[in-house]
Amino acid sequence: MEQKDKPILLDVDGLSVSFATDRGPVRAVSDVSFRVHEGEILSIVGESGSGKSVTLLSLLGLHDRKTTQVQGAVSFRGQHLLDLPASRMRAIRGKEIGLISQDPMTALTPVYTIGWQIAEQIRAHEAISARAARKRAIELLGEVGLSNPGEAVDRYPHQLSGGMRQRAVIAMALSCNPALLVADEPTTALDVTVQAQVLDLILRLRKDFGSAIILITHDMGVVAEVADEVAVMYAGRIVERGRTEQLFSAPMHPYTWGLMASIPPLSGARLPRLRSIPGMPPTPETIPPGCGFAPRCAFVQPACAEPPPLHRAGDQAALCIIDDTERPALRRAALPLEETP
Ligand SMILES: Nc1ncnc2c1ncn2[C@@H]1O[C@H](COP(=O)(O)OP(=O)(O)OP(=O)(O)O)[C@@H](O)[C@H]1O
Ligand SMILES: [Mg+2]
């Protein structure tokens, strides 16, 4: 229950990612730090373009090494991932870390059938025959909701629809019972009916094998339900992180308030209309100096032109100038729903 008792599986410290462009390097991810404890679920939330996928792909070595500069330290089971050669990283990805990427083609090889790819993954960590691995691949494809898995198993990735490919990737990620599953929007491409089923499969990994999970999702309802820990990203930074219960009951950052104000309430009083955060998130080229959220923040002050301090409250922390004495009143103004019984 207490996360402090659980060993740290993944420790990301000061991760920054820059891309080389015609106009020089642009930084998409800045000084991101988080930890995943064994058997726990960390959810990363934030608007489109906030750097969620770039963070995960670069710590897994899936960035283009020619055009991308990755700084910081990433430790997984005592191994420093950023220092490993690509071949070693590939072996870890197939075996100890499963990836359900937002773009299924990142995980699939076009030149082999999906059945072969799943079976190979199983055989990389289990001493079973090719025949048994194929049988297991067909079972997995059925479990992720592919109709006629016995036929799909012999198809190449390009012969599947987008949704089918996504399911094949999920089957592959589940096949190795990874210590860590990284799931980047694993259900968005799927039908609503299959979404819940796939989420259940992912959660079963933790139940059956004690796998830890990093789950990127736009669905705050899912976050509240399944995550142990939440990291909120904005403009390439984690602007707030904390234990789920604490973060949902007393969010600290105005951006988190905005995200929560835009969740439709499940029951009780409804807002006359769903609020949204005015304005658009910046691109890496247009992130302002100082606080990246300042241009959209209802509580902006002159000091926000400088980099914001990190405020802590127990396990929770937020990058924001608002201090502990003024925060509750501002939060009540931002989140009037809090008042409803
Ligand atoms: N190879 C690249 N070269 C230049 N810029 C890139 C590259 N890859 C990503 N970016 C930029 O980095 C920013 C962060 O992208 P990222 O894919 O991490 O967003 P995200 O938070 O995953 O968004 P979404 O919710 O839409 O998936 C975006 O502005 C994107 O355009
Ligand atoms: Mg993404």
PDB file of C-alpha atoms and ligand atoms in Angstrom, residues 47-54 57 102-103 184-185 216 218, ligand 2:
ATOM      1  CA  GLU A  47      -2.666  18.213 -23.469  1.00  0.00           C
ATOM      2  CA  SER A  48      -1.540  17.186 -26.932  1.00  0.00           C
ATOM      3  CA  GLY A  49       2.047  18.242 -27.616  1.00  0.00           C
ATOM      4  CA  SER A  50       3.082  18.511 -23.960  1.00  0.00           C
ATOM      5  CA  GLY A  51       5.915  16.013 -24.442  1.00  0.00           C
ATOM      6  CA  LYS A  52       4.440  12.813 -23.032  1.00  0.00           C
ATOM      7  CA  SER A  53       5.403  10.530 -25.933  1.00  0.00           C
ATOM      8  CA  VAL A  54       8.788  12.199 -26.476  1.00  0.00           C
ATOM      9  CA  LEU A  57      10.235   7.147 -26.362  1.00  0.00           C
ATOM     10  CA  GLN A 102       0.809   5.519 -29.779  1.00  0.00           C
ATOM     11  CA  ASP A 103       1.994   4.692 -33.277  1.00  0.00           C
ATOM     12  CA  ASP A 184       0.992   5.424 -24.542  1.00  0.00           C
ATOM     13  CA  GLU A 185      -2.733   6.066 -25.138  1.00  0.00           C
ATOM     14  CA  ILE A 216      -0.539   7.887 -20.732  1.00  0.00           C
ATOM     15  CA  HIS A 218      -6.468  11.659 -21.751  1.00  0.00           C
TER      16      HIS A 218
HETATM   17 MG    MG B   2       1.776  11.294 -27.573  1.00  0.00          MG
END
